[in-house]
Structures are given as structure tokens and as C-alpha cells.
XYZ file of C-alpha atoms in Angstrom:
566
model
C 45.188 113.984 144.649
C 43.804 116.474 142.156
C 45.333 119.017 139.861
C 44.464 122.588 139.023
C 42.199 123.704 136.222
C 40.512 120.368 135.930
C 36.797 119.899 136.804
C 35.918 117.250 139.326
C 32.448 115.886 140.162
C 31.309 115.945 143.785
C 28.236 114.011 145.067
C 26.269 114.165 148.307
C 22.898 112.951 149.530
C 20.971 111.395 152.435
C 19.067 114.528 153.485
C 15.223 114.446 153.812
C 12.292 116.650 154.925
C 10.065 115.466 157.784
C 7.162 116.812 155.782
C 8.142 114.717 152.819
C 9.109 117.706 150.735
C 11.877 117.381 148.194
C 15.270 118.769 149.120
C 18.025 120.534 147.168
C 21.723 120.755 147.929
C 24.549 123.279 147.955
C 28.332 122.612 148.045
C 31.017 124.669 149.798
C 34.251 123.934 147.879
C 36.473 125.403 150.541
C 38.173 127.930 148.232
C 35.507 130.609 148.746
C 33.298 129.246 146.022
C 29.817 127.703 146.491
C 27.647 125.823 144.102
C 24.157 126.921 143.242
C 21.317 125.125 145.014
C 20.369 122.123 143.024
C 20.658 118.386 142.856
C 23.057 116.215 144.764
C 25.951 116.568 142.243
C 28.162 119.506 141.327
C 31.422 120.037 139.424
C 34.244 122.373 140.348
C 37.715 123.279 139.062
C 40.266 124.641 141.493
C 42.470 127.464 140.216
C 45.038 127.285 142.977
C 46.825 124.471 144.719
C 46.445 123.526 148.343
C 44.144 121.552 150.697
C 40.422 122.316 150.751
C 37.411 121.035 152.761
C 34.384 120.282 150.623
C 31.042 120.284 152.506
C 27.403 120.051 151.561
C 24.076 121.170 153.068
C 20.390 120.755 152.156
C 17.187 122.812 152.238
C 13.509 122.330 151.505
C 12.810 123.144 147.929
C 9.466 124.765 149.030
C 10.442 126.376 152.273
C 13.951 127.515 151.229
C 14.649 129.091 154.558
C 14.642 125.641 156.123
C 18.373 124.721 155.778
C 20.326 121.890 157.319
C 23.714 122.279 158.912
C 26.887 121.629 156.895
C 27.982 118.058 156.445
C 31.312 116.714 157.561
C 34.147 117.803 155.206
C 35.840 115.944 152.368
C 39.531 116.884 152.251
C 40.658 117.698 148.714
C 44.333 118.206 147.865
C 45.093 120.189 144.701
C 48.635 119.488 143.495
C 50.831 122.210 141.998
C 51.802 121.535 138.363
C 55.482 120.704 137.866
C 57.736 119.791 134.945
C 60.463 117.177 135.321
C 64.015 118.069 134.315
C 64.954 117.061 130.743
C 67.750 114.614 130.039
C 71.223 115.896 129.220
C 71.300 117.170 125.621
C 72.570 114.807 122.949
C 74.901 116.067 120.234
C 78.529 116.398 119.136
C 81.257 116.934 121.702
C 83.376 118.945 119.277
C 82.823 121.108 116.272
C 84.134 123.984 114.215
C 83.412 127.650 114.427
C 80.392 128.523 112.218
C 79.629 124.814 111.702
C 75.921 123.931 111.943
C 75.589 121.502 114.853
C 72.483 119.499 115.808
C 71.341 118.903 119.371
C 68.354 117.159 120.942
C 66.897 116.675 124.384
C 63.780 115.135 125.907
C 62.347 113.196 128.804
C 60.517 116.087 130.490
C 56.856 115.525 131.438
C 54.096 117.550 133.084
C 52.352 115.885 135.965
C 49.223 117.457 134.524
C 49.835 115.711 131.191
C 50.196 119.010 129.368
C 52.371 119.414 126.281
C 56.005 120.413 126.797
C 58.274 123.015 125.183
C 62.062 123.059 125.431
C 64.746 125.713 125.548
C 68.539 125.319 125.101
C 71.261 127.294 126.814
C 74.244 127.195 124.427
C 76.788 128.159 127.075
C 78.016 131.207 125.168
C 75.555 133.635 126.711
C 72.805 132.793 124.244
C 69.653 130.693 124.588
C 67.225 129.326 122.056
C 63.590 130.280 121.738
C 61.076 127.894 123.325
C 60.126 125.119 120.940
C 60.574 121.461 120.147
C 63.244 119.109 121.479
C 65.687 119.331 118.523
C 67.656 122.416 117.528
C 70.573 123.462 115.319
C 73.152 125.974 116.430
C 76.378 127.528 115.118
C 78.976 128.935 117.470
C 80.619 132.228 116.507
C 83.601 131.844 118.802
C 86.181 129.252 119.765
C 86.289 127.610 123.201
C 84.740 125.058 125.538
C 81.009 125.370 126.202
C 78.278 123.637 128.215
C 74.948 122.966 126.505
C 71.918 122.561 128.830
C 68.157 122.345 128.335
C 65.014 122.996 130.321
C 61.279 122.457 129.760
C 58.035 124.290 130.451
C 54.316 123.647 130.231
C 52.986 124.773 126.891
C 49.710 125.838 128.544
C 51.072 127.327 131.743
C 54.265 128.864 130.425
C 55.298 130.039 133.856
C 55.719 126.426 134.979
C 59.388 125.773 134.108
C 61.712 122.901 135.007
C 65.244 123.263 136.293
C 68.190 123.098 133.872
C 69.437 119.677 132.803
C 72.938 118.288 133.163
C 75.386 119.870 130.739
C 76.829 118.464 127.520
C 80.426 119.651 127.178
C 81.466 120.695 123.674
C 84.741 122.077 122.318
C 84.541 124.479 119.415
C 87.686 124.636 117.305
C 88.658 127.215 114.708
C 87.385 126.856 111.154
C 89.713 124.618 109.153
C 90.262 124.217 105.446
C 91.795 121.291 103.621
C 95.142 121.809 101.966
C 95.973 118.953 99.599
C 98.015 118.116 96.560
C 100.291 115.557 94.995
C 103.971 115.018 94.227
C 104.839 113.458 90.877
C 108.079 112.806 89.022
C 109.130 115.263 86.391
C 109.179 113.199 83.213
C 106.678 110.390 83.712
C 104.303 111.770 86.354
C 104.930 108.757 88.586
C 103.657 109.384 92.142
C 106.424 109.989 94.660
C 105.634 108.510 98.117
C 107.057 109.389 101.536
C 107.641 113.044 100.760
C 107.365 115.120 103.924
C 105.407 118.325 103.300
C 106.611 120.639 106.060
C 104.254 123.416 107.207
C 105.634 126.651 108.631
C 104.095 130.022 109.440
C 100.959 130.322 111.548
C 100.571 126.535 111.419
C 103.434 124.083 111.926
C 103.608 120.362 111.326
C 103.912 118.082 108.349
C 101.997 115.799 106.029
C 103.427 112.796 104.175
C 102.581 111.675 100.672
C 101.013 108.222 100.381
C 101.660 105.513 97.800
C 99.716 107.584 95.251
C 101.901 110.603 95.936
C 99.023 112.473 97.585
C 98.943 114.432 100.829
C 96.479 116.556 102.769
C 96.405 118.679 105.912
C 93.703 120.620 107.767
C 94.655 124.243 108.413
C 92.972 126.874 110.587
C 91.159 129.679 108.798
C 92.918 132.986 108.172
C 96.337 131.354 108.611
C 99.421 132.239 106.590
C 101.323 129.040 105.775
C 104.267 127.775 103.750
C 104.391 124.266 102.280
C 107.902 122.948 101.632
C 108.505 119.343 100.470
C 111.443 117.268 101.673
C 112.560 113.715 100.952
C 115.513 111.936 102.506
C 118.588 111.642 100.315
C 118.844 108.282 98.508
C 115.359 107.271 99.632
C 113.579 105.259 96.935
C 116.600 105.517 94.653
C 116.896 102.258 92.760
C 120.254 100.709 91.960
C 119.941 101.851 88.349
C 118.045 105.107 88.567
C 121.361 106.971 88.364
C 123.717 105.514 85.778
C 126.671 106.430 83.664
C 124.171 107.344 80.956
C 123.150 110.252 83.160
C 126.822 111.227 83.431
C 127.123 111.133 79.616
C 124.038 113.306 79.118
C 125.467 115.776 81.613
C 128.865 115.867 79.930
C 127.300 116.367 76.491
C 125.269 119.313 77.784
C 128.345 120.806 79.459
C 130.152 120.727 76.088
C 127.106 122.099 74.191
C 126.569 118.787 72.383
C 123.081 118.149 73.683
C 120.028 119.829 75.196
C 118.318 119.358 78.534
C 114.947 120.643 79.706
C 114.593 122.671 82.900
C 114.099 119.622 85.087
C 116.981 117.684 83.530
C 119.194 120.696 84.183
C 118.311 120.504 87.872
C 119.112 116.772 87.857
C 122.427 117.350 86.054
C 123.698 120.029 88.464
C 125.283 117.441 90.734
C 126.883 119.933 93.129
C 124.030 122.487 92.971
C 126.482 125.183 91.940
C 124.152 126.622 89.316
C 126.496 125.579 86.489
C 126.551 122.263 84.638
C 130.120 121.137 84.008
C 131.941 117.918 83.211
C 132.710 117.829 86.933
C 129.020 117.188 87.515
C 129.230 114.287 85.074
C 132.129 112.823 87.072
C 130.175 113.099 90.349
C 127.219 111.283 88.784
C 129.466 108.562 87.338
C 131.111 107.942 90.732
C 127.693 107.580 92.329
C 126.571 105.213 89.553
C 129.322 102.695 90.302
C 129.040 103.020 94.068
C 132.207 105.019 94.785
C 132.292 107.410 97.717
C 131.028 110.772 96.460
C 132.870 114.013 97.045
C 131.902 116.213 99.978
C 130.122 118.616 97.632
C 128.213 115.924 95.739
C 124.441 116.272 95.917
C 123.732 113.216 93.768
C 120.835 111.253 95.270
C 119.205 114.327 96.789
C 115.642 115.282 95.932
C 114.562 118.675 94.592
C 111.023 119.959 94.180
C 109.444 122.515 91.895
C 108.298 124.814 93.265
C 110.419 124.637 96.391
C 107.580 126.137 98.434
C 103.883 127.004 98.149
C 102.721 130.061 100.064
C 99.092 130.534 101.128
C 98.029 133.736 102.848
C 94.893 134.291 104.934
C 93.438 130.930 103.921
C 89.671 131.161 103.517
C 88.821 128.096 101.422
C 90.079 124.612 100.570
C 93.291 124.458 98.529
C 93.272 121.100 96.759
C 95.907 121.530 94.028
C 99.090 122.454 95.878
C 101.161 120.127 93.687
C 104.914 119.642 93.367
C 107.208 118.202 90.701
C 110.020 115.993 92.046
C 113.525 115.799 90.580
C 116.205 113.322 91.670
C 119.670 114.833 91.298
C 121.663 112.544 89.023
C 118.633 111.065 87.257
C 119.055 113.127 84.100
C 117.504 110.622 81.722
C 114.313 110.413 83.815
C 112.203 107.289 84.067
C 112.336 107.086 87.866
C 109.801 104.922 89.678
C 109.492 103.263 93.055
C 111.449 100.045 92.539
C 111.614 96.709 94.237
C 114.923 94.863 94.549
C 116.172 93.458 91.277
C 116.741 89.711 91.326
C 118.985 87.298 89.515
C 117.850 85.133 86.630
C 119.359 81.791 85.631
C 120.683 81.692 82.048
C 122.749 79.331 79.973
C 126.455 79.603 79.227
C 126.002 81.626 76.042
C 124.386 84.913 77.041
C 123.036 86.897 74.136
C 124.750 87.258 70.806
C 123.833 90.916 70.744
C 125.023 91.781 74.254
C 127.550 89.541 76.074
C 129.795 86.608 75.271
C 132.166 84.594 77.446
C 135.360 82.976 76.364
C 138.198 80.954 77.952
C 141.708 82.295 77.390
C 144.303 79.986 78.944
C 143.996 80.594 82.688
C 141.579 83.473 82.287
C 137.865 83.853 81.753
C 136.888 86.895 79.739
C 133.506 88.526 79.205
C 132.924 90.528 76.067
C 130.336 93.275 76.307
C 128.909 94.241 72.955
C 127.213 97.336 71.665
C 123.783 96.890 70.156
C 123.492 97.876 66.535
C 120.370 99.852 67.408
C 122.148 101.930 70.050
C 123.932 105.225 69.719
C 125.842 104.481 72.879
C 127.347 107.166 75.097
C 127.203 105.336 78.438
C 127.903 101.809 79.692
C 127.287 100.247 83.083
C 128.380 96.759 84.137
C 127.644 95.184 87.524
C 129.241 91.744 87.803
C 129.486 89.481 90.839
C 131.707 86.461 91.387
C 133.065 84.089 94.011
C 136.357 85.686 95.151
C 137.637 82.396 96.575
C 137.596 80.740 93.171
C 138.358 83.591 90.749
C 140.145 86.941 90.904
C 139.278 90.100 89.024
C 141.988 91.079 86.545
C 140.621 94.245 84.967
C 138.512 95.915 82.320
C 139.900 96.810 78.915
C 138.731 99.322 76.354
C 138.439 98.567 72.672
C 138.809 100.761 69.617
C 135.190 101.824 70.094
C 135.675 103.102 73.636
C 139.134 104.659 73.634
C 137.586 108.077 74.323
C 135.321 106.874 77.150
C 135.865 107.977 80.746
C 136.203 104.738 82.727
C 135.418 104.302 86.432
C 135.796 101.078 88.435
C 134.561 100.113 91.880
C 136.169 96.807 92.872
C 134.985 95.053 96.025
C 135.360 91.527 97.291
C 133.158 89.421 95.023
C 131.872 92.348 92.989
C 133.017 94.822 90.369
C 131.037 97.760 89.068
C 132.221 99.467 85.917
C 130.964 102.737 84.542
C 131.991 104.451 81.356
C 130.693 107.466 79.458
C 131.635 109.662 76.568
C 130.404 112.739 74.772
C 130.929 110.928 71.475
C 128.419 108.447 70.127
C 129.326 104.805 69.387
C 126.965 103.174 66.889
C 128.955 100.114 65.712
C 127.746 96.641 66.836
C 131.083 95.480 68.195
C 132.821 94.852 71.513
C 132.828 97.836 73.867
C 134.727 96.374 76.852
C 136.466 93.192 77.910
C 136.276 92.156 81.575
C 138.830 89.530 82.633
C 139.139 87.110 85.560
C 141.716 84.478 86.407
C 141.397 81.372 88.519
C 141.974 81.887 92.200
C 143.729 79.723 94.732
C 140.751 77.504 95.456
C 139.498 75.025 92.932
C 135.879 74.477 92.196
C 133.017 76.033 90.372
C 133.251 79.721 89.499
C 129.816 81.302 89.371
C 129.414 84.722 87.798
C 126.385 86.947 88.003
C 125.822 89.706 85.514
C 123.703 91.756 87.885
C 123.222 94.394 85.224
C 124.503 95.369 81.804
C 123.169 98.720 80.681
C 123.607 100.880 77.610
C 122.420 104.484 77.847
C 120.548 103.713 81.053
C 118.564 100.815 79.567
C 119.061 97.236 80.727
C 120.479 95.028 78.028
C 120.962 91.934 80.157
C 120.600 90.562 83.697
C 121.257 86.972 84.712
C 123.661 84.238 85.893
C 126.116 81.994 84.079
C 128.200 79.167 85.523
C 131.861 78.682 84.658
C 133.829 75.658 85.887
C 137.611 75.719 85.752
C 137.715 72.629 83.526
C 134.681 73.998 81.641
C 132.671 70.842 82.234
C 129.058 70.878 83.243
C 128.546 70.323 86.959
C 125.516 68.415 88.136
C 124.042 69.691 91.379
C 122.959 66.801 93.614
C 122.125 68.533 96.915
C 120.269 71.532 98.219
C 122.614 74.098 99.754
C 122.418 77.573 101.239
C 125.950 78.947 101.260
C 127.592 81.575 103.438
C 127.181 85.068 102.089
C 130.227 86.985 100.894
C 131.610 89.322 101.873
C 130.644 88.909 105.521
C 130.528 91.222 107.319
C 129.651 93.816 104.661
C 128.720 97.488 104.511
C 127.499 97.887 100.950
C 126.371 94.746 99.170
C 126.665 91.054 99.879
C 126.009 87.952 97.782
C 124.002 84.982 99.020
C 124.755 81.753 97.088
C 122.438 78.781 96.920
C 121.982 75.665 94.827
C 119.140 73.304 94.054
C 119.148 69.852 92.431
C 115.540 70.256 91.322
C 113.330 72.830 89.744
C 110.824 74.586 91.952
C 109.962 77.904 93.500
C 112.863 79.439 95.393
C 112.406 82.132 97.988
C 115.247 84.000 99.725
C 114.210 86.313 102.579
C 115.924 88.473 105.185
C 114.681 88.506 108.807
C 115.814 90.432 111.860
C 116.646 88.660 115.108
C 113.081 89.263 116.330
C 111.800 87.106 113.505
C 110.285 90.004 111.564
C 110.491 89.916 107.783
C 112.813 92.643 106.487
C 112.809 91.966 102.754
C 112.080 89.286 100.183
C 115.103 89.196 97.875
C 114.144 86.393 95.535
C 110.809 84.667 94.843
C 110.478 82.843 91.535
C 110.613 79.513 89.739
C 114.130 78.138 89.136
C 115.693 75.146 87.468
C 118.418 72.904 88.869
C 121.640 74.851 89.340
C 123.586 77.441 91.328
C 122.375 80.936 92.040
C 123.551 84.193 93.548
C 121.254 86.732 95.153
C 122.425 90.218 96.104
C 121.299 92.222 99.138
C 122.167 95.902 99.501
C 121.015 96.258 103.120
C 117.610 97.742 102.331
C 114.207 96.685 103.586
C 111.047 96.128 101.552
C 110.441 99.901 101.476
C 113.877 100.633 100.044
C 115.219 102.019 103.346
C 118.681 101.046 104.599
C 118.333 98.945 107.738
C 120.266 99.460 110.956
C 123.585 97.719 111.406
C 123.528 94.329 113.069
C 123.076 90.598 112.649
C 120.340 89.385 110.289
C 119.101 85.957 109.287
C 118.724 84.932 105.676
C 116.389 82.056 104.849
C 116.091 79.840 101.775
C 113.062 77.731 100.934
C 112.909 75.532 97.825
C 110.185 72.939 97.651
C 110.387 71.194 101.065
C 113.961 72.308 101.756
C 114.415 75.121 104.304
C 117.706 76.446 105.669
C 118.871 79.606 107.414
C 122.154 81.367 108.075
C 123.365 84.594 109.660
C 125.094 87.632 108.207
C 126.482 90.855 109.686
C 125.616 94.234 108.159
C 127.894 97.157 109.026
C 127.432 100.831 108.294
């Protein structure tokens, strides 16, 4: 098998003259071409393909008219040049309009061994020039396309392969990145889990991450609106909104204090556009856990600006930022908070904050003002065992006669809020909170979950009070039944330990999944109360149902069930 355009050597021989003269030869190549008379070898290149009979004859070199007959024929087959089909192009299966995309192909060969050139069909009605096996291309329209390739001989450019298998590619519209952050108004803390809702030519949403950042890809030339939203009461800590906020609001309403533009948004508790003492009352009710009025917006989130508008987007927008404001949080200082846990203290709290005294059949807590405070707001969150003691009431003193007082009394818990437009700066008793012994005898354990002046924590901890005021020695580990149970707001989980060690109290669902870790710290021998407000580790209120609470101290492990209602 031979190929075109390549010279091949043909040889003959065996002819002689009876007179002993030398002979010369001629070849008939079968394609209409003959060699010159000469020696027994000749070369020839066929220019067409096909089958040809090569013959030879001889003559006397002296008497040239004396010629032999033609020899028997040698069959020569000249093969047509062909190019094998290239492999399917390699490259991306998706891209953007006007994006520079890279493709490659290969695998084509010439049976003649000639060099190969490639061409691409981009599937959009356009083809590349002939060249090497790698090309870049940018699509000018959106859609689905098939990219194919073919090859040809670089020498014989009319010898072309068939088209390869197609690579399918989807071209999407040009997109630009829209990004920004959401931070809190007074301390620039990042605000997570804010839903940035997109409307206009593009719909959807993006959610801020733990760093308060979000981003979204948007098609070119779109008109879009970006509007932030965050669920009411989400990531609102137990003490982000306090009676101090109510006091600041009341003082502004009576022209006794100033608020900046963001504080004014936070103080407008009913979003009426006016800041009145009514707004202060709504904030105070929220602070102590009372049911808000139907027009109360305390706990809602506002954002400045309320919307970003982008028209005919033609580039990245990376600074579409928002400022977050929590209605009711007038004093500021918000941050994403974990649950606040109890701390064990001794019987004598803090000479500058709280004292306890026994008065006949009653136990009374005295809550003091700090000499460094110009107090206008007080918040007390106190928990107790309702089977052993009963709440009697809270009493004002000469310092707090002008304070607005709000109570929220539940089984085993009392929350007290008070605020005033007038400043108290004397280091004396602000309020007295009284309890009397209940029907059951035994140890009465009180937890000061929080004592706050002007929104700042003065004290948090536990004290133990026994009816006969004698020290009780704990001899056994115990995980008690929570109270109240069932509950729909807050419940208290009691436990005791005879030894020091690391105590961990955790909530699990019935599937065994961890919901929240309420308490995880070193403790000494004694009794403890831990509060759970029905939220998970992300600060979200869980669904109603039965949950398991688990205590582990040293090698002691115990579990119990509780029922959360909504």
C-alpha cells in the first residue's frame, strides 16, 4: 500500500542480449507515465490514488530498436489521504456571556503522516479559523450551544475530516456580584441571619453570615431592590431590652435627654413616628416579660436604609451595607449572645449591690444603688423554689417613690422592672423584695438571675437560704425536676453536687440531638439552679414538645424530661 506524492523505487532485471550487448530498461508506471531508458532502477511518485500495473521492458543499448516485450505487471495500490475525526472538544460546560472560554481538541492524524490543522464550530453560526488544537472564544448571546471540531491536512488543505462529537455548553447572562454587610448601629457588631430580599428584575434572597456579610450574583442590566428583614425577637438576648431603655425613652419624651437618629428609631416602640411615655411603658413591659400590647413593635428589627436600589447593573456592587436597629434597645450595646448561666456565690452577696436578711417568717433581699450610678432604671430577675417559699412583693424606698414599677410574677420566678425620668445618685436601698416560707419545709434556694442598673449588670449568681438558716451539707448528686413543668416561658432546672467538678447541663430532643448547652463550668459542692427559656444554641425558640435535660458532673450522669408549651 502506497500513498500519493511520495516517491517509490522500482527495480527490474534479468534481460540479456544474445550478442552479449549491454541492455537498458524502461518502466511503464501504469498512470500514463514512463521512465526514461536507463538502468534497472527508477523512482516514481503517483499524484492520484488507485490501482496501477507497473511493467518493465529492455532494449539493446547499441541497437535501440531491438526491444523486448513488456514484463508481467506489479500491482501498485495508491491510497487516498484521509484525516481521522478529532476527539470531542474539551472545555467548560457552562459560562457567561462575553466570558473568555478555553477549548481544546486533538487526536486527529493523517494516514500520510502530514501535519494537522483544526477548526472549531462554536454552535452559534460561527467557526474559528484553521489553526492549532486550542482556542479561546466568547459568546455574544445566551443559550445552549454545541461545540464541535474537525481537522485537515496542513499540506493538502482539501483533505478534511468529518466533524467530531459535540460538547454541550450553556451560556448564561453576564452576572455581577452584589455584596455588603449588616452591622449594629452603635457598636458595629455584625448582625447574622438577616434575610436580604431581592425584588425587581431578579427575585430571591441572600442571608448574612456570622460576620454579618452577604452576597448575591445578579444578571447584567437588571433593576433590583435590596430590602433586609430579620425575624422579630431573633437574636434578642434576655437583657438587650431593659427598663433602662424605657427610662431613656421616657426622658426623651419629656425633653430631659437626647437621642441620636438610631436611638430614636429604637425608642419609637409602636412605630407611630412620635416618642412618648407610652413607648417607655411598652419597652418596660417587654423588659420584664409581660405580654406586649397589640401595637407594640418592641423586639422588631429596623434597617437603615430600608432598601437599596440598583438600576441597570453593569458592575459589581460590593458596599450595599445596612445599619441594624433593634426596637427597644435604646441604650445600644447589642451583640449576639449565648444563654446566661448561674454562678454559685456565698450568702452575703455584694455590699455595694444586694444584701439578704431574715425578718421573722420572711426573707428579704435589699437591692442597693451603686454610689457611682446615676440610676434611672432597675431590673431584677429572681428565681426561687415555689414549693418552699412564696413571693410576697416588692417595695419602694424613699429613693424610688417616683419610679414606675412593673412586676411579672410566675411560678418560681419574679421579674421586676422600674424606671424614672429622675436620677437617683445616693448609695442606698432602691427596692426590697420579700418572700415568706411556703407550706413545704426544706431548703429555699434563690437565684438572682440578673440585677441591672441602667442596663448594666451589677450582679448575677445564686445564694442558699435554709428556713432555720443553718448550713446544709450536700451528700448526694441529684438532678431535680424542673419547675414549672410544663412551661411556656422559662423553667428552672435544679441540681446539687456533693463535690466540686465540672458541671454540664444540656437539652436534647427526643431524637437525641443536642438542642442547647445551658451550663458548662466548674462548680463547688452545693445546690444550683439553671434557667432555660426554650431557645436553641442559635437563640431560636424551639417547637413545643417533650425534651430531655441531662446533667453530668464528674462521673455522675442523670436525665429527666420536661414539656415545653407555646
